[in-house]
XYZ file of C-alpha atoms in Angstrom:
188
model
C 0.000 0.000 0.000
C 2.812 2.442 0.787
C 4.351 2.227 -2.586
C 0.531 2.685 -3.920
C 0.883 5.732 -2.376
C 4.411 6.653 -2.816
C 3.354 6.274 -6.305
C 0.228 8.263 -7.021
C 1.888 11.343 -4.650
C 4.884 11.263 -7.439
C 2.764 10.488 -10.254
C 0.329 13.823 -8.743
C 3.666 16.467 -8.528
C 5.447 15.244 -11.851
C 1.851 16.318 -13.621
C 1.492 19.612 -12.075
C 5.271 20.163 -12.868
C 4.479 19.554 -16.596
C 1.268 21.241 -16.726
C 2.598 24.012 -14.541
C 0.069 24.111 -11.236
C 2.476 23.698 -8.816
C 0.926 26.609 -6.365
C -2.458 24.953 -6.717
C -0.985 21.602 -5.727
C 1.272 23.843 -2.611
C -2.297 25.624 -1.928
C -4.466 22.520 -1.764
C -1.425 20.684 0.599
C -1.488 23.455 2.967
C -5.331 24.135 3.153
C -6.137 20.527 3.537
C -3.104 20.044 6.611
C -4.962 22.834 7.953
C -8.382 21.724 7.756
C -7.442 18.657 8.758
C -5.535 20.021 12.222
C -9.207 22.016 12.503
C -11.347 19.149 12.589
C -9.055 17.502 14.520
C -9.623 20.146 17.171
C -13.166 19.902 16.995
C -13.498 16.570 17.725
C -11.002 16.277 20.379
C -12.888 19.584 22.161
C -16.100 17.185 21.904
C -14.154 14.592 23.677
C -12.723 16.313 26.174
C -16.291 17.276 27.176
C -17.851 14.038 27.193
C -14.390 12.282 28.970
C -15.196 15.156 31.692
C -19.070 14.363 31.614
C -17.973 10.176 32.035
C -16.144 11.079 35.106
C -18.809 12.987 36.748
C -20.928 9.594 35.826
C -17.785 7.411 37.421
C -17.155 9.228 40.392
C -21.094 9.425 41.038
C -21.646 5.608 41.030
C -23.675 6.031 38.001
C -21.877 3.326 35.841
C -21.884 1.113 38.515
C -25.410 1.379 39.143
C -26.870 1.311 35.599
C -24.384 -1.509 34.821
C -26.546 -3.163 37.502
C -29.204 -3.214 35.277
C -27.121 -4.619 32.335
C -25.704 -7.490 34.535
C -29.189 -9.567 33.506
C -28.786 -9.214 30.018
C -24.647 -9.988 29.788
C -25.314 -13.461 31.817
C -26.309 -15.211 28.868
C -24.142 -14.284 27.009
C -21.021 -15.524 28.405
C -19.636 -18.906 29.674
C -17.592 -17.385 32.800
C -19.300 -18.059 36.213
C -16.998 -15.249 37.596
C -18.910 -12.281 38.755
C -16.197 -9.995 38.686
C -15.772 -10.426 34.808
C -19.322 -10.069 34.543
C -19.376 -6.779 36.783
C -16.551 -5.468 34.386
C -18.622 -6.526 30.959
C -20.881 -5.067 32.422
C -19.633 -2.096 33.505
C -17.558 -2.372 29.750
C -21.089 -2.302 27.851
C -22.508 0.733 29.923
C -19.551 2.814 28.659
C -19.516 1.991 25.464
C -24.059 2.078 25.283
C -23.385 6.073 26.776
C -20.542 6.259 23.880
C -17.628 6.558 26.896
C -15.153 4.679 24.597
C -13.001 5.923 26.792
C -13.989 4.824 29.950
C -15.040 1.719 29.059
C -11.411 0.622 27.638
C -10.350 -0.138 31.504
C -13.117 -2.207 32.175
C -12.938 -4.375 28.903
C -9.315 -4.634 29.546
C -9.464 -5.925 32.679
C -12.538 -8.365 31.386
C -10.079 -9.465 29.238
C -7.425 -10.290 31.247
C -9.617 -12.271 33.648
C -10.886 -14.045 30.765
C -7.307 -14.932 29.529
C -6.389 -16.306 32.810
C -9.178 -18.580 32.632
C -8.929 -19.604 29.230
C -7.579 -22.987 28.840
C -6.350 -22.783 25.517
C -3.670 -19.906 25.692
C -2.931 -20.091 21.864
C -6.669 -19.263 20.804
C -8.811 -16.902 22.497
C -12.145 -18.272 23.833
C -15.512 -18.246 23.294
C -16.118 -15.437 25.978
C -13.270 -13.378 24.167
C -14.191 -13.310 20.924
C -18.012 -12.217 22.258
C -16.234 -9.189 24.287
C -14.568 -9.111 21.062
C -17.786 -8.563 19.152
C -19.504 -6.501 21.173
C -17.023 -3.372 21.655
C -16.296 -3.876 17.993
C -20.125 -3.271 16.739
C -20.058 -0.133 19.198
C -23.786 -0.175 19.988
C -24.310 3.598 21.786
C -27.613 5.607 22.259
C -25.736 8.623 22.463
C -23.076 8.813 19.092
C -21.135 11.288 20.579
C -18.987 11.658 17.338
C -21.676 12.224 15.518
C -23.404 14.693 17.480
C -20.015 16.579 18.065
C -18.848 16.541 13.829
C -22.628 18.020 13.364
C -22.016 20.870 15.863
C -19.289 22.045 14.887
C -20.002 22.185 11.353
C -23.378 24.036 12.172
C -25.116 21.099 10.549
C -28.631 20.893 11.165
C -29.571 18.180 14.133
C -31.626 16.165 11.863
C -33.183 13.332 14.635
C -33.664 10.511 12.144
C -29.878 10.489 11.795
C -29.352 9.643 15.325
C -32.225 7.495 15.155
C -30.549 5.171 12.577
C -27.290 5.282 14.261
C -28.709 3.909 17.425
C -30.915 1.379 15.270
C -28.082 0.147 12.745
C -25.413 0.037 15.714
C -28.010 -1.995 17.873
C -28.929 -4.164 15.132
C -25.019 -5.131 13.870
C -24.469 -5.727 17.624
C -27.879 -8.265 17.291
C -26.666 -10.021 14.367
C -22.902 -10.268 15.195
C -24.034 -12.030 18.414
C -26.487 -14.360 16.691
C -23.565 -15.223 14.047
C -21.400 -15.443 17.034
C -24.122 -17.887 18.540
C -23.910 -20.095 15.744
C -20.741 -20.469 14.827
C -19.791 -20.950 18.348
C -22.016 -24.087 18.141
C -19.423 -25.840 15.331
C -16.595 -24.669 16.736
C-alpha cells in the first residue's frame, strides 16, 4: 500500500510540474493540513467534554449502578461463572451504550485479562473473548457522541432521524454479530 501511495503522490507532482500548477498543488497541501488540524480540534474539544461528563458519571456511582441493570442481560451471554468479569462486561457495555469509549477501555481490559487467565487454551482466544470481542467492535451507543459533536461544529442541522438510525443500525449489527457469534460458536 505504501508504494501505492508513494506512487500516485509522485505520479500527482510530476503532472502539475508539466502542466505548470504547482501553487495549486502547494495551496491545496497546505489548506487541507490545515483543515485537517481544525477538525481535529473539533473533535477532540467534543471529547474532552464528554471524557469530563464520564467522570462525573464514574465518580457518582452512576456506571456502577446502571451496569446493575445490564448485569441480567450480559449473563447469557457468556460462559464465565466469575462475577467480577461479569461486573466489568458489564460495567464495559454501559460505557460503550453512553458512547464513553473511553472509559469503558479499563473495564474491557481488565474483562479481558480475567478471561485470559481462565482460558484454557492460551494459543486461541475463547468463546467469551471473541463475544467481548464482538460486542465493543459493533459499538452499539444511544448517544453517538462523534456524531453529534462533527454536526455541531459544522453548524449542521440536528436532523433526529440520523441519530435514530445510528442507534438502530449500531443496535442491530451488535444483534446479528451475536447471533452469528451464537452459531458459529455451536461448530466450533
Amino acid at each position: 500500500m505504501t508504494y501505492i501511495w508513494s506512487i500516485i503522490i509522485i505520479v500527482s507532482i510530476v503532472f502539475s510540474l508539466i502542466t505548470g500548477n504547482v501553487e495549486i498543488i502547494n495551496n491545496t497541501i497546505l489548506k487541507t493540513s490545515f483543515e485537517s488540524l481544525k477538525t481535529y480540534g473539533l473533535i477532540a474539544s467534543g471529547i474532552i467534554l464528554w471524557s469530563g461528563i464520564l467522570e462525573v458519571c464514574i465518580h457518582s456511582g452512576m456506571i456502577k449502578y446502571l451496569s446493575f441493570f445490564i448485569k441480567p442481560l450480559v449473563k447469557p451471554l457468556f460462559r464465565t461463572k466469575n462475577e467480577e468479569i461479569i461486573e466489568l462486561i458489564s460495567a464495559n457495555i454501559t460505557c460503550n451504550i453512553f458512547a464513553l469509549g473511553s472509559a469503558s477501555a479499563p473495564f474491557g481490559i481488565k474483562a479481558m485479562k480475567m478471561l485470559e487467565e481462565e482460558n484454557e487454551n492460551k494459543k486461541k482466544e475463547s468463546k467469551d473473548m471473541a463475544t467481548l470481542i464482538i460486542i465493543n467492535a459493533c459499538g452499539f451507543t444511544l448517544i453517538p457522541t462523534s456524531l453529534l459533536t462533527l454536526r455541531a461544529n459544522f453548524d449542521a442541522t440536528l436532523n433526529n432521524k440520523v441519530v435514530f438510525y445510528v442507534i438502530l443500525f449500531s443496535f442491530l449489527t451488535t444483534i446479528i454479530m451475536l447471533l452469528i457469534n451464537k452459531v458459529a460458536n455451536r461448530w466450533i
